[in-house]
XYZ file of C-alpha atoms in Angstrom:
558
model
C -25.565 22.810 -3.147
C -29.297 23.502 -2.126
C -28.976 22.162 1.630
C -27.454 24.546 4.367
C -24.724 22.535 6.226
C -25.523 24.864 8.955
C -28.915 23.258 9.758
C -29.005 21.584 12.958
C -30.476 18.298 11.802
C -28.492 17.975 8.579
C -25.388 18.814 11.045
C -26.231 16.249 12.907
C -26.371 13.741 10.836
C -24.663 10.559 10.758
C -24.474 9.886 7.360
C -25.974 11.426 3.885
C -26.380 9.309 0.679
C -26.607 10.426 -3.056
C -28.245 7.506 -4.954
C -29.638 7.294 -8.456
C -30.579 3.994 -10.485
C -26.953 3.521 -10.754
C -24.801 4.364 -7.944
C -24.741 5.108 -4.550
C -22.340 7.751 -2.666
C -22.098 8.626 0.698
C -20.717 11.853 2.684
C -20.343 12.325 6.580
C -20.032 15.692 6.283
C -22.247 18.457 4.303
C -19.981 21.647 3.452
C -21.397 22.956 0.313
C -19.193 22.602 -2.824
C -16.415 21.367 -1.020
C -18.406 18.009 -0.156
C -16.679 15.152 -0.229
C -18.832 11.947 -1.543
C -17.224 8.534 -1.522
C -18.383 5.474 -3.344
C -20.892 3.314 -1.579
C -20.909 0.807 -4.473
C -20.597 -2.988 -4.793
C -17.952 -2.976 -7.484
C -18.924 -4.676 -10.870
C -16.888 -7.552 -11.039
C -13.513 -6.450 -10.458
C -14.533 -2.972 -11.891
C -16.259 0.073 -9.861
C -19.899 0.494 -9.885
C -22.689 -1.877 -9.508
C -23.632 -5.248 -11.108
C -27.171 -5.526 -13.005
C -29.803 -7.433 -10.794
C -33.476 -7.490 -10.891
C -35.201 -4.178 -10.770
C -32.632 -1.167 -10.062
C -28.626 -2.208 -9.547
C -28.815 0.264 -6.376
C -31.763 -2.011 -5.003
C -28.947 -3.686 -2.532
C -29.174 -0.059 -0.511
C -32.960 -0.557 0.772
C -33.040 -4.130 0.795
C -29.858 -5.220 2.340
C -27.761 -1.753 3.742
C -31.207 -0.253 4.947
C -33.156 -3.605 6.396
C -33.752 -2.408 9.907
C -31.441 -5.107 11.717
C -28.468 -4.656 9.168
C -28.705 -0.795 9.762
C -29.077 -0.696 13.226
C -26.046 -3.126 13.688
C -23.749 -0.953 10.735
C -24.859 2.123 13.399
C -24.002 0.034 16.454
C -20.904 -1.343 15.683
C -19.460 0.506 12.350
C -19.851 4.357 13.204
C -17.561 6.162 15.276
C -16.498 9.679 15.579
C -12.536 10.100 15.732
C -10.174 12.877 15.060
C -7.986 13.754 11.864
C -4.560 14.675 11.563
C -5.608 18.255 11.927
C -7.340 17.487 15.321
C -11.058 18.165 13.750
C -13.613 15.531 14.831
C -15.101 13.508 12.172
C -17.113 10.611 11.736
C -16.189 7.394 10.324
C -18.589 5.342 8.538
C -17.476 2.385 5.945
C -17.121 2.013 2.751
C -19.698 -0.873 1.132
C -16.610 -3.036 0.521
C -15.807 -2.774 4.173
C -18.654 -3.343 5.520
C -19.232 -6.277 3.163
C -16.045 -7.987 4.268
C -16.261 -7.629 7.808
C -19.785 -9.116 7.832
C -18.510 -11.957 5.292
C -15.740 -13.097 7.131
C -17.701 -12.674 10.916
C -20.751 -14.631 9.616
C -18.391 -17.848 8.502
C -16.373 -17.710 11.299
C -19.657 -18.196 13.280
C -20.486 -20.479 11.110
C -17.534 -22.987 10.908
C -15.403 -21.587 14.295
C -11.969 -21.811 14.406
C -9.168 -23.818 12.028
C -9.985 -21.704 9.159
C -8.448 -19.436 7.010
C -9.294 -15.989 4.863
C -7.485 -14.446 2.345
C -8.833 -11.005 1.915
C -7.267 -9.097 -0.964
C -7.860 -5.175 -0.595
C -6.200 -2.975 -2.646
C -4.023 0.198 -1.376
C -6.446 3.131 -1.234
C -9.770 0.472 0.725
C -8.819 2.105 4.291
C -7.863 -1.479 5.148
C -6.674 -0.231 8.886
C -10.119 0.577 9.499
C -11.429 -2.761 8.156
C -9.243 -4.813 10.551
C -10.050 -2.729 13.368
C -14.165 -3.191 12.694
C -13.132 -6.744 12.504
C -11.151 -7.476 15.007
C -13.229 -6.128 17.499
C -16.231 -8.364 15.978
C -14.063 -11.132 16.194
C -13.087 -10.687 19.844
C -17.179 -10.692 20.729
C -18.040 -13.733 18.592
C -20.913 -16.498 19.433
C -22.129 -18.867 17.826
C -25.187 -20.140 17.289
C -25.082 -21.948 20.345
C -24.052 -18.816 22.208
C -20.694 -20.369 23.345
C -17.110 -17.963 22.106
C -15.566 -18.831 19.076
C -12.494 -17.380 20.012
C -10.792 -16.601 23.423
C -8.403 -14.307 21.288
C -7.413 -12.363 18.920
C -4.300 -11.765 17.917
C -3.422 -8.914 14.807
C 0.561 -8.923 13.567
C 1.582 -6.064 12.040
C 4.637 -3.912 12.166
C 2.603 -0.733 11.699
C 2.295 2.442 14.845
C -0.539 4.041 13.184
C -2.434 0.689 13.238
C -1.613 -0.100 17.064
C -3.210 3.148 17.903
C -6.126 3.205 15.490
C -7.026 -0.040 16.645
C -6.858 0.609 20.325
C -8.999 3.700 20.124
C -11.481 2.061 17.924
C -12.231 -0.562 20.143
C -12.131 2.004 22.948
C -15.250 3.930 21.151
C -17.098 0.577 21.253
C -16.036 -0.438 24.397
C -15.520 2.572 26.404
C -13.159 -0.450 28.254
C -9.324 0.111 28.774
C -7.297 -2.600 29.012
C -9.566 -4.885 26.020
C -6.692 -4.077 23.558
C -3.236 -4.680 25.006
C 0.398 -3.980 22.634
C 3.267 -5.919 22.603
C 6.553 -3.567 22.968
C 8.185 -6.178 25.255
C 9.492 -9.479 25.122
C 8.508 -13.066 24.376
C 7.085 -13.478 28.353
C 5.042 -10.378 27.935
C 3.037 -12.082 25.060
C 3.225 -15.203 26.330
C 1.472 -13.484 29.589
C -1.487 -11.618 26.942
C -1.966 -14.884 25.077
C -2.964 -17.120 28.225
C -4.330 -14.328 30.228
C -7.580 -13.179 30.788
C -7.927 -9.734 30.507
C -6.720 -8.356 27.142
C -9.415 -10.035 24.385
C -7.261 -8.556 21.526
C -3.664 -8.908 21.418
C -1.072 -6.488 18.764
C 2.203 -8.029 18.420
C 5.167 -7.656 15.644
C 5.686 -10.109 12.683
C 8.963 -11.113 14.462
C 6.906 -12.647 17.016
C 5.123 -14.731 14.989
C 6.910 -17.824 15.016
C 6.275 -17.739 18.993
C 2.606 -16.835 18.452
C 2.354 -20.152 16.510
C 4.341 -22.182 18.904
C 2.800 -20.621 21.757
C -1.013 -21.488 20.191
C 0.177 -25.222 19.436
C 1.047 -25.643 23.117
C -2.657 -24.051 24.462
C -4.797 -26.127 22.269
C -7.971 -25.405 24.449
C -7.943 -22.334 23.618
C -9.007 -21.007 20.285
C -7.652 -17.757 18.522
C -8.191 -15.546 15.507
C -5.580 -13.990 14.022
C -5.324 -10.895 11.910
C -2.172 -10.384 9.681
C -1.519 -7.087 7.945
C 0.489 -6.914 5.273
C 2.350 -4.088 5.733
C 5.682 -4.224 4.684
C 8.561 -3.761 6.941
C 11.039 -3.357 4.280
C 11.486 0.195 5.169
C 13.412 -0.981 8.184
C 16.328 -2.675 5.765
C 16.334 -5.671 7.993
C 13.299 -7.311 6.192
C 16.179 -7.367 3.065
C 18.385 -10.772 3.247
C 21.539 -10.647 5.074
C 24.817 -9.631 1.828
C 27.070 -12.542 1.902
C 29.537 -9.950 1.526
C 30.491 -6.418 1.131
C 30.076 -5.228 -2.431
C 32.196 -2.421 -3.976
C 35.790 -1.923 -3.722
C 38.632 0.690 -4.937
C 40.012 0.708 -8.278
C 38.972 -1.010 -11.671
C 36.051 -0.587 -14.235
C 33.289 1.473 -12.763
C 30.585 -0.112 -15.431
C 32.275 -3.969 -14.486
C 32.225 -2.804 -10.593
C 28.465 -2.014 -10.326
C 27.679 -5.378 -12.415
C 29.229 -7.329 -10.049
C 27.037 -5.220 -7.473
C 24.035 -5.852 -9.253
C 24.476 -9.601 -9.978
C 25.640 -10.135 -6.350
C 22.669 -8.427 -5.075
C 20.088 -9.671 -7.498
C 21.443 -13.287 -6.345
C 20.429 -12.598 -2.786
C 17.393 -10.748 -3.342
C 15.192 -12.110 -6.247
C 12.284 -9.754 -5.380
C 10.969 -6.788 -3.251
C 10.990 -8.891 -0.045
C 7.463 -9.403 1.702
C 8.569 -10.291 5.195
C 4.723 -10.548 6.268
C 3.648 -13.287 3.489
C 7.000 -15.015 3.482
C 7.821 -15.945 7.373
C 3.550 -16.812 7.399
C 3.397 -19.149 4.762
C 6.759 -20.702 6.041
C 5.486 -20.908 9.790
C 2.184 -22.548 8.318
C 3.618 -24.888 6.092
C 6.291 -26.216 8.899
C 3.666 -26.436 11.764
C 0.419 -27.566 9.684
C -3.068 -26.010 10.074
C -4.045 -25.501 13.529
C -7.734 -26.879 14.448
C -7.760 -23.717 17.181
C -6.659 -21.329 15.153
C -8.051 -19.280 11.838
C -6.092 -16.990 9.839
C -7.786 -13.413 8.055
C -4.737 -12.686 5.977
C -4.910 -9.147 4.715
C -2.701 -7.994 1.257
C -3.057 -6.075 -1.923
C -0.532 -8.552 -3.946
C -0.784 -11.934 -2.928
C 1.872 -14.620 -3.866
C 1.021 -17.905 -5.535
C 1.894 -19.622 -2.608
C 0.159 -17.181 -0.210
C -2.791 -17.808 -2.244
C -2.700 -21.637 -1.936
C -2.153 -21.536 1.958
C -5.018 -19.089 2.527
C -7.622 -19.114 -0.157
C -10.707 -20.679 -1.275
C -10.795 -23.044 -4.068
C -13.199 -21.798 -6.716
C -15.117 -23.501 -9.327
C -11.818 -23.419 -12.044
C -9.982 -25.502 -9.444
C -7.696 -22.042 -8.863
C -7.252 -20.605 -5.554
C -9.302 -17.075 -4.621
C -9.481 -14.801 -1.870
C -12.355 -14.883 0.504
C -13.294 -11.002 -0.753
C -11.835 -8.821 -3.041
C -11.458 -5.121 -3.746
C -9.316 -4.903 -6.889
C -6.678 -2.541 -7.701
C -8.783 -1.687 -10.441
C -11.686 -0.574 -8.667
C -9.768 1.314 -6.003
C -7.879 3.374 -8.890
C -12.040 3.994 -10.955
C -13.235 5.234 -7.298
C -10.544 7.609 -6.846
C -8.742 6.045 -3.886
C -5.295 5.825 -5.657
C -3.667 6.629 -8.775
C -2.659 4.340 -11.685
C 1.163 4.617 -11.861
C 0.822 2.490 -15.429
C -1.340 5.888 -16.929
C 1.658 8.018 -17.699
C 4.775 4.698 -17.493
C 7.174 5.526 -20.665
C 10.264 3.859 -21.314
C 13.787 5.890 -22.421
C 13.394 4.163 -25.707
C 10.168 5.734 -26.086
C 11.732 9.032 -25.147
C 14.393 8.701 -27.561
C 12.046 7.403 -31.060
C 10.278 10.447 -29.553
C 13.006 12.924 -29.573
C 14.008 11.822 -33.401
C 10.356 12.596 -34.371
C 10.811 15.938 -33.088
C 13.471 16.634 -35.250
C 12.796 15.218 -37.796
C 8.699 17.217 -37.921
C 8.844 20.881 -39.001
C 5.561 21.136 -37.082
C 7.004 20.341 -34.067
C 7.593 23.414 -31.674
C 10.778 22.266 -31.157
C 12.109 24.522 -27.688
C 8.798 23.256 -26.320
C 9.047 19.536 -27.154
C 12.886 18.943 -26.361
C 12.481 19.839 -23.196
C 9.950 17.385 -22.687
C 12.015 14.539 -23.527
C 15.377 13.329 -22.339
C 18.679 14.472 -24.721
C 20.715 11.188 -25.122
C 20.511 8.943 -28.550
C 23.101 6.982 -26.714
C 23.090 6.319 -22.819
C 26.149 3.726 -21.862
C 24.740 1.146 -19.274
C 26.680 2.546 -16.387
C 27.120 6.023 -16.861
C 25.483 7.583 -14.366
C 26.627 11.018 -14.946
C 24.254 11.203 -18.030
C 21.433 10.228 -16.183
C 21.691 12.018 -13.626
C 21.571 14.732 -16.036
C 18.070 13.269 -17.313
C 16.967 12.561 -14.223
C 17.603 16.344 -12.985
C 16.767 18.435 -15.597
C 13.270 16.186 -16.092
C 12.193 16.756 -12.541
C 13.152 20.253 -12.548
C 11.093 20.707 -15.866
C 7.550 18.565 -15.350
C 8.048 17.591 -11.593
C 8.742 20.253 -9.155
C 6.425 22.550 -9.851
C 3.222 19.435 -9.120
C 1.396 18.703 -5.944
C 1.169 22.722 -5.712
C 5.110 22.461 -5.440
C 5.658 20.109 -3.259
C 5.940 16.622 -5.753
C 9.264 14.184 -4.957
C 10.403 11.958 -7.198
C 12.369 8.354 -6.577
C 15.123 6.724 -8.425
C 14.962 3.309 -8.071
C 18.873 1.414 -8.404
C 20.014 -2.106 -8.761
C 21.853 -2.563 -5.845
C 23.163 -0.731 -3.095
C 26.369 0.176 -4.580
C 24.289 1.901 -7.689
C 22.411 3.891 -4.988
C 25.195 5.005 -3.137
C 27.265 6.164 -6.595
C 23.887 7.649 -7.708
C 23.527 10.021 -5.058
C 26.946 11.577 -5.965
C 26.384 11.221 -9.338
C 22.986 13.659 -8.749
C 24.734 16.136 -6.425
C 27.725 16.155 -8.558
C 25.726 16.948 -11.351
C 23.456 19.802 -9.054
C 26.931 21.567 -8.031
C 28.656 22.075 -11.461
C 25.588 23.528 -12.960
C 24.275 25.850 -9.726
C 21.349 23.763 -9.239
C 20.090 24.326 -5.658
C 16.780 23.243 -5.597
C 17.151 19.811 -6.121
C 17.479 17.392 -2.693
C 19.092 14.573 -3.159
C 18.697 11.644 -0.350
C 19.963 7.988 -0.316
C 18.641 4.908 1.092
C 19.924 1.206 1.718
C 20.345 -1.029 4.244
C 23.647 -2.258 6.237
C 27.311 -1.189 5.552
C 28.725 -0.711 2.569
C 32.488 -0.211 1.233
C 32.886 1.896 -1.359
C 36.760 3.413 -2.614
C 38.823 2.103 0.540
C 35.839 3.619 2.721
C 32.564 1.977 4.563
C 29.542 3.801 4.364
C 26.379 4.155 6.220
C 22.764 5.432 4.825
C 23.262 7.723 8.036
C 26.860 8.528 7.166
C 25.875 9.431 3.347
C 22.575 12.266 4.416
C 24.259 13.165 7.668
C 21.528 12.141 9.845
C 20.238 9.054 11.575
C 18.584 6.552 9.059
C 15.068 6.471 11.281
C 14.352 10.205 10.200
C 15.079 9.879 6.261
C 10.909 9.717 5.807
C 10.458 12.392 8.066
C 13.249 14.486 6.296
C 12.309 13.533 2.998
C 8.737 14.674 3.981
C 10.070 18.151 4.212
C 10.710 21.030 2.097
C 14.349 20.400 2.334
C 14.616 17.168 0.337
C 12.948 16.588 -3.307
C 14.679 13.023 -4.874
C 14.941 9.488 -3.022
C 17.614 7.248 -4.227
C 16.497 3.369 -3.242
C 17.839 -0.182 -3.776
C 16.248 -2.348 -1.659
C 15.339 -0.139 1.085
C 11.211 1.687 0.671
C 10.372 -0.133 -2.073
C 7.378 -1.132 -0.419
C 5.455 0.222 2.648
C 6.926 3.582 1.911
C 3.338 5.915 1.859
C 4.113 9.302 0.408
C 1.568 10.968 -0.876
C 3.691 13.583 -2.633
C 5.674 10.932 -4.240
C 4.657 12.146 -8.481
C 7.584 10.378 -10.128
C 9.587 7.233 -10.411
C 13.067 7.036 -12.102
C 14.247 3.226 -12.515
C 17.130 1.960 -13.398
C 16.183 -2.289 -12.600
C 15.302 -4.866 -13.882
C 11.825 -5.188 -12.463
C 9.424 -8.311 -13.086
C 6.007 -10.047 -11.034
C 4.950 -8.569 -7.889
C 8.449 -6.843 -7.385
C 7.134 -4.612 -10.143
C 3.580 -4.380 -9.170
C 4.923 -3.391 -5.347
C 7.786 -0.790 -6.477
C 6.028 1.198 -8.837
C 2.743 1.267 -6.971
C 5.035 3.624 -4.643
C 3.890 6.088 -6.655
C -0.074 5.441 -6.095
C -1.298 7.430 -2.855
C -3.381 10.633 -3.586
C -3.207 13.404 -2.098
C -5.757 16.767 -2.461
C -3.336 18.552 -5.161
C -1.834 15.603 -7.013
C -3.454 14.969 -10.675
C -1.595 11.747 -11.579
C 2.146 10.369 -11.726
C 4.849 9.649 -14.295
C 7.772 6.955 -14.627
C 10.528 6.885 -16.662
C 12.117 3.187 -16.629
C 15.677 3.009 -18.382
C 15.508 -0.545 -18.193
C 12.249 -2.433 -18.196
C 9.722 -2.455 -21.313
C 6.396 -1.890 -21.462
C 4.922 -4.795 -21.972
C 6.545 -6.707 -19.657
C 5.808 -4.232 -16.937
C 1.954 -4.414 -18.119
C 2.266 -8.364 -17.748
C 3.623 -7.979 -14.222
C 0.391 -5.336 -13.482
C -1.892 -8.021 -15.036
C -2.998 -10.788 -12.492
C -3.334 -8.525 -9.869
C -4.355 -5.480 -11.631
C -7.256 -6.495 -14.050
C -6.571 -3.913 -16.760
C -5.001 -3.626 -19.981
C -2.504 -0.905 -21.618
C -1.162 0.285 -24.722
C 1.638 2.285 -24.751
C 1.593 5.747 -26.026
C 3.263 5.792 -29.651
C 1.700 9.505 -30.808
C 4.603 12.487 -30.080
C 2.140 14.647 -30.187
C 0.140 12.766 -27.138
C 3.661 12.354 -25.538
């Protein structure tokens, strides 16, 4: 407040810090109150903040971020001035946790060369793009102590645009070199071509590809190769999901019977939110052995047991660890995301709730009842009744969040509950003049419903590739899901989750943290779960969530 960002020298300024005895923030940019400072802290633990050491807990700034060789390095090969979305220049400069892993991971992998493998386990909301790109590009300039390459390439697999092109113009800043950086968009010969050629030092292919990557590596064993794997989901796509056995649905009969079937068929095939990323890498590894030219950085939020085992470091409990951490718990304490388990009730909740009400004279009873859902009873099947709940909730607390903009998703058991929800909601919209309530549906594949196949394009009338564009829109408020966006769906406006399956483990962990990006006008989320309690949902948060919940049992909190 009492600097003028207008000053020449404060303008041009790389970086400003805010310390105290406790904490450390950082800002790139000065603009009076609207400043934006970011943690520059170590994390205590798996909490934010800093550990106590000798003397002050910020003493790590001067003696390790501001030593003269550490700083001048962080300013040669860290800082970089890109553009937003909004096409406004700004300069990037990492957070401590990013900083700290690169130079972790760069300084072992000098250490011990190739054959290795790092499990680095980054919460949603640690700018982990940006991480693998300051990485990679250290990786691809790597000597040892001897001076001699420890790797002829690197290789990153990912299934993310955004990342291709952040990464190619990040190592464009540093290298001011086309041509370092090259994409695979081709075919097998193409990468085939990158990986035994000399010109492109870092290499961007497609999870797909991996099984030729590793086949490809075992046949060039002079050469050595790091490679980067980011999680990022491709369930989006629908062809992550496991191919149905058969169609589901049919014509006639029982609707409650029909969707059970559905579910049971489904839940058969699909035991959890698939993780194409972790799944086909652990499976390549484990057929083909570790690789003496070849070390792994494995990036994810929610690692699997067996993920864990394949890529992490045995610690002193005889339990496997990842190589660095930044916990969900200290990325929701710094700000970076939300924590969907804050405001997670259950219907039964709702209902005991909805007694209390009246049943208490002292109760404003118009005020609370339209807080809570209206049901004592709600049949398993009937969808009709909650799409009733579903509506008139996200009409009531939703739509007016995010400065009007908030979406909400309802999350099914199988693709035949999707489809039957949609109608259910826009049935439910029509008969009671409700038109500002969007309904779309997602799911993978074909499915036969009443004597007639259906399409996720067929059911919103456009093609499937632009439902997260649409949905981004005005135009377009609820998303109806089975399998399809349960993970590596990032929507900031996304306030509330409706679900309506079973949900245990990571599958849990991975749907409902849907629901965690921020976003400048959201203030939190909300889920209402119709099947799942809430202490099993806080058991599936647990091992990779560090944090314990209660659930609210006060109506008046409620």
């Amino acid at each position: 407040r009492d600097r003028d960002p207008r000053n020449a020298l404060l303008r041009r300024a790389i970086v400003h810090f805010a310390v105290d005895t406790e904490q450390v923030f950082m800002t790139t940019r000065l603009s009076g109150d609207s400043t934006r400072f970011l943690p520059f802290n170590r994390g205590d633990g798996d909490r934010a903040g800093n550990p106590q050491r000798p003397g002050y807990r910020t003493g790590y700034l001067w003696e390790e971020v501001w030593q003269r060789d550490a700083w001048l390095d962080l300013l040669h090969r860290f800082v970089l001035t890109t553009t937003d979305d909004a096409g406004k220049k700004v300069t990037l400069f990492p957070r401590y946790h990013q900083w700290s892993a690169v130079l972790q991971l760069v300084a072992h992998a000098r250490e011990h060369g190739a054959g290795q493998s790092y499990l680095v386990q980054h919460s949603a909301g640690s700018g982990k793009s940006n991480t693998i790109a300051w990485l990679a590009h250290r990786l691809s300039s790597l000597h040892d102590a001897d001076d001699h390459k420890v790797f002829d390439k690197v290789v990153v697999i990912t299934d993310r645009l955004v990342l291709d092109r952040q990464l190619q113009e990040t190592i464009y800043q540093f290298e001011h070199t086309h041509g370092v950086v090259e994409k695979i968009d081709q075919d097998s010969k193409q990468l085939a071509e990158a990986l035994a050629g000399e010109r492109a030092r870092i290499v961007i292919t497609t999870i797909q590809k991996f099984p030729f990557v590793m086949q490809h590596v075992e046949e060039l064993k002079a050469r050595r190769y790091a490679v980067i794997i980011d999680e990022a989901h491709s369930s989006q796509t629908g062809d992550s999901a496991k191919e149905m056995k058969k169609v589901l649905g049919g014509g006639a009969g029982d609707v409650g019977a029909e969707l059970a079937a559905a579910e049971a068929a489904e839940a058969s095939l699909v035991d959890e939110v698939p993780d194409p990323v972790q799944d086909l890498l652990a499976e390549e590894v484990a057929a083909r052995g570790r690789q003496s030219n070849m070390s792994f950085f494995a990036f994810t939020a929610t690692p699997k047991g067996r993920t864990l085992e394949l890529f992490g470091q045995r610690g002193d409990t005889g339990k496997y660890e990842p190589f660095h951490l930044y916990s969900m718990r200290q990325a929701i304490e710094e700000g970076f995301i939300h924590d969907v388990l804050a405001n997670y009730v259950t219907y039964d909740t709702y209902f005991r709730i909805e007694k209390a009400v009246a049943e208490d004279p002292d109760f404003d009873k118009s005020r609370a009842s339209a807080a809570v859902a209206r049901f004592v009873s709600l049949h398993e099947h009937n969808l009709a009744q909650r799409a009733d709940v579903i509506v008139n909730h996200f009409r009531s607390h939703v739509a007016g969040k995010i400065g009007g903009q908030a979406k909400a998703m309802v999350v099914t058991a199988s693709r035949l509950h999707a489809l039957r929800y949609k109608r259910a909601l826009d049935k439910y919209c029509a008969e009671h003049g409700i038109g500002d309530v969007g309904v779309l549906c997602a799911f993978s594949g074909k499915l036969e419903d009443e004597g007639e196949e259906w399409t996720e394009s067929k059911v919103n009338g456009f093609p499937e590739s632009e439902t997260p564009r649409r949905f981004d829109s005005d135009d377009w408020q609820i998303l109806v899901v089975a399998e399809k966006y349960q993970t590596g769906f990032d929507q900031p406006k996304l306030y509330a989750m409706y679900v309506d399956k079973t949900l245990t483990g990571l599958a849990a962990v991975q749907t409902l943290s849907r629901l965690n990006r921020t976003h400048p006008q959201k203030t939190g989320t909300f889920v209402l779960d119709f099947r799942n309690d809430h202490e099993q949902i806080q058991d599936s948060f647990a091992q990779w969530y560090v944090r314990t919940h209660a659930p609210p049992t006060d109506p008046h909190l409620l």
